[in-house]
Amino acid sequence: MATSDTQSSKESQELFELFDEIEGDADTGTNIVGNYLRRNPHVVLGCGITSYFLLKGIRHANVKESALLNRALKNRILAQAGTIGFVIVGSYLALRESFYKQAEPSMIREVKITGQEENTD
């Protein structure tokens, strides 16, 4: 019983520290979206390309040029897929970077070695 109380108080203390850290970021004016876009500028590029082909498709639809409309919409879909790819790769790299920043050296060593230790048994 005493261990669960100690564990819950430790968890609540960690939560309080996390909320204090988040509030500290808000106080300094750090913008989460702005930081993400600075770390992953390819997303902005992908959104711009997608918007370009969307507007081009709308223009071709108004003029009733179906062949050019189809090509523009196909390019828009490819640009959207590329943007989603940029988001996934950028998120993975950001999570990986934050793990290595926050982890202690012993934790990183254990993560790298655990796969090798399982194979030797």
Coordinates of N, CA and C in Angstrom, one line a residue, residues 52-107:
Y52 N -1.2 25.2 -55.0 CA -1.0 25.6 -56.4 C -1.7 24.7 -57.4
F53 N -1.6 23.4 -57.2 CA -2.3 22.5 -58.1 C -3.8 22.5 -57.9
L54 N -4.3 22.7 -56.7 CA -5.7 22.9 -56.4 C -6.3 24.1 -57.2
L55 N -5.6 25.2 -57.0 CA -6.0 26.4 -57.7 C -6.0 26.3 -59.2
K56 N -4.9 25.6 -59.7 CA -4.8 25.4 -61.1 C -6.0 24.5 -61.6
G57 N -6.3 23.5 -60.8 CA -7.5 22.6 -61.2 C -8.8 23.4 -61.2
I58 N -9.0 24.3 -60.2 CA -10.2 25.1 -60.2 C -10.3 26.0 -61.4
R59 N -9.1 26.6 -61.8 CA -9.1 27.4 -63.0 C -9.4 26.6 -64.3
H60 N -8.9 25.4 -64.4 CA -9.2 24.6 -65.5 C -10.6 24.1 -65.5
A61 N -11.2 23.9 -64.4 CA -12.6 23.5 -64.3 C -13.5 24.6 -64.7
N62 N -13.2 25.9 -64.4 CA -14.0 27.0 -64.8 C -13.9 27.2 -66.3
V63 N -12.8 26.9 -66.9 CA -12.6 27.0 -68.4 C -13.1 25.8 -69.1
K64 N -13.4 24.7 -68.4 CA -13.9 23.5 -68.9 C -12.9 22.8 -69.8
E65 N -11.7 22.7 -69.3 CA -10.6 22.0 -69.9 C -10.4 20.7 -69.1
S66 N -11.1 19.6 -69.5 CA -11.1 18.4 -68.7 C -9.7 17.7 -68.6
A67 N -9.0 17.7 -69.7 CA -7.7 17.0 -69.7 C -6.7 17.7 -68.8
L68 N -6.7 19.0 -68.8 CA -5.8 19.7 -67.9 C -6.3 19.7 -66.5
L69 N -7.6 19.6 -66.3 CA -8.2 19.5 -65.0 C -7.7 18.2 -64.3
N70 N -7.8 17.1 -65.1 CA -7.4 15.8 -64.6 C -6.0 15.8 -64.2
R71 N -5.1 16.3 -65.1 CA -3.7 16.4 -64.8 C -3.4 17.2 -63.5
A72 N -4.1 18.3 -63.4 CA -3.9 19.2 -62.2 C -4.3 18.4 -60.9
L73 N -5.5 17.7 -61.0 CA -5.9 17.0 -59.8 C -5.1 15.8 -59.4
K74 N -4.5 15.2 -60.4 CA -3.6 14.1 -60.1 C -2.3 14.6 -59.5
N75 N -1.8 15.7 -60.0 CA -0.7 16.3 -59.3 C -1.0 16.8 -57.9
R76 N -2.2 17.3 -57.7 CA -2.6 17.7 -56.3 C -2.5 16.5 -55.4
I77 N -3.0 15.4 -55.8 CA -3.0 14.2 -55.0 C -1.6 13.7 -54.7
L78 N -0.7 13.8 -55.7 CA 0.7 13.5 -55.4 C 1.3 14.4 -54.4
A79 N 1.0 15.7 -54.6 CA 1.5 16.7 -53.6 C 1.0 16.5 -52.2
Q80 N -0.2 16.1 -52.1 CA -0.8 15.8 -50.8 C -0.1 14.6 -50.1
A81 N 0.1 13.5 -50.9 CA 0.8 12.4 -50.4 C 2.3 12.7 -50.0
G82 N 2.9 13.6 -50.8 CA 4.3 14.0 -50.4 C 4.2 14.8 -49.1
T83 N 3.2 15.6 -48.9 CA 3.1 16.4 -47.7 C 2.9 15.5 -46.5
I84 N 2.1 14.5 -46.6 CA 1.8 13.6 -45.5 C 3.1 12.8 -45.2
G85 N 3.9 12.5 -46.2 CA 5.2 11.8 -46.0 C 6.1 12.7 -45.3
F86 N 6.1 14.0 -45.6 CA 7.0 15.0 -44.9 C 6.6 15.1 -43.4
V87 N 5.3 15.1 -43.1 CA 4.8 15.2 -41.8 C 5.2 13.9 -41.0
I88 N 5.1 12.8 -41.6 CA 5.5 11.5 -40.9 C 7.0 11.5 -40.6
V89 N 7.8 11.8 -41.6 CA 9.2 11.7 -41.4 C 9.7 12.8 -40.4
G90 N 9.1 14.0 -40.5 CA 9.5 15.1 -39.6 C 9.1 14.8 -38.2
S91 N 7.9 14.2 -38.0 CA 7.5 13.8 -36.6 C 8.4 12.7 -36.0
Y92 N 8.7 11.7 -36.9 CA 9.6 10.7 -36.4 C 11.0 11.3 -36.0
L93 N 11.5 12.1 -36.8 CA 12.8 12.7 -36.5 C 12.8 13.6 -35.2
A94 N 11.7 14.3 -35.0 CA 11.5 15.1 -33.9 C 11.4 14.3 -32.6
L95 N 10.6 13.2 -32.7 CA 10.5 12.3 -31.5 C 11.8 11.7 -31.2
R96 N 12.5 11.3 -32.2 CA 13.8 10.6 -32.0 C 14.8 11.6 -31.4
E97 N 14.8 12.8 -31.8 CA 15.7 13.9 -31.3 C 15.3 14.2 -29.8
S98 N 14.0 14.3 -29.5 CA 13.6 14.6 -28.1 C 14.0 13.4 -27.2
F99 N 13.9 12.2 -27.7 CA 14.2 11.0 -26.9 C 15.7 11.1 -26.5
Y100 N 16.5 11.3 -27.5 CA 18.0 11.3 -27.2 C 18.4 12.5 -26.4
K101 N 17.6 13.6 -26.4 CA 17.9 14.8 -25.6 C 17.5 14.5 -24.2
Q102 N 16.4 13.9 -23.9 CA 15.9 13.7 -22.6 C 16.4 12.4 -21.9
A103 N 16.9 11.5 -22.7 CA 17.3 10.2 -22.1 C 18.7 10.4 -21.5
E104 N 18.9 9.6 -20.4 CA 20.2 9.5 -19.8 C 21.1 8.6 -20.6
P105 N 22.4 8.8 -20.6 CA 23.3 8.0 -21.4 C 23.1 6.5 -21.1
S106 N 22.8 6.1 -19.9 CA 22.7 4.7 -19.6 C 21.4 4.1 -20.2
M107 N 20.3 5.0 -20.4 CA 19.1 4.5 -21.0 C 19.4 4.3 -22.5

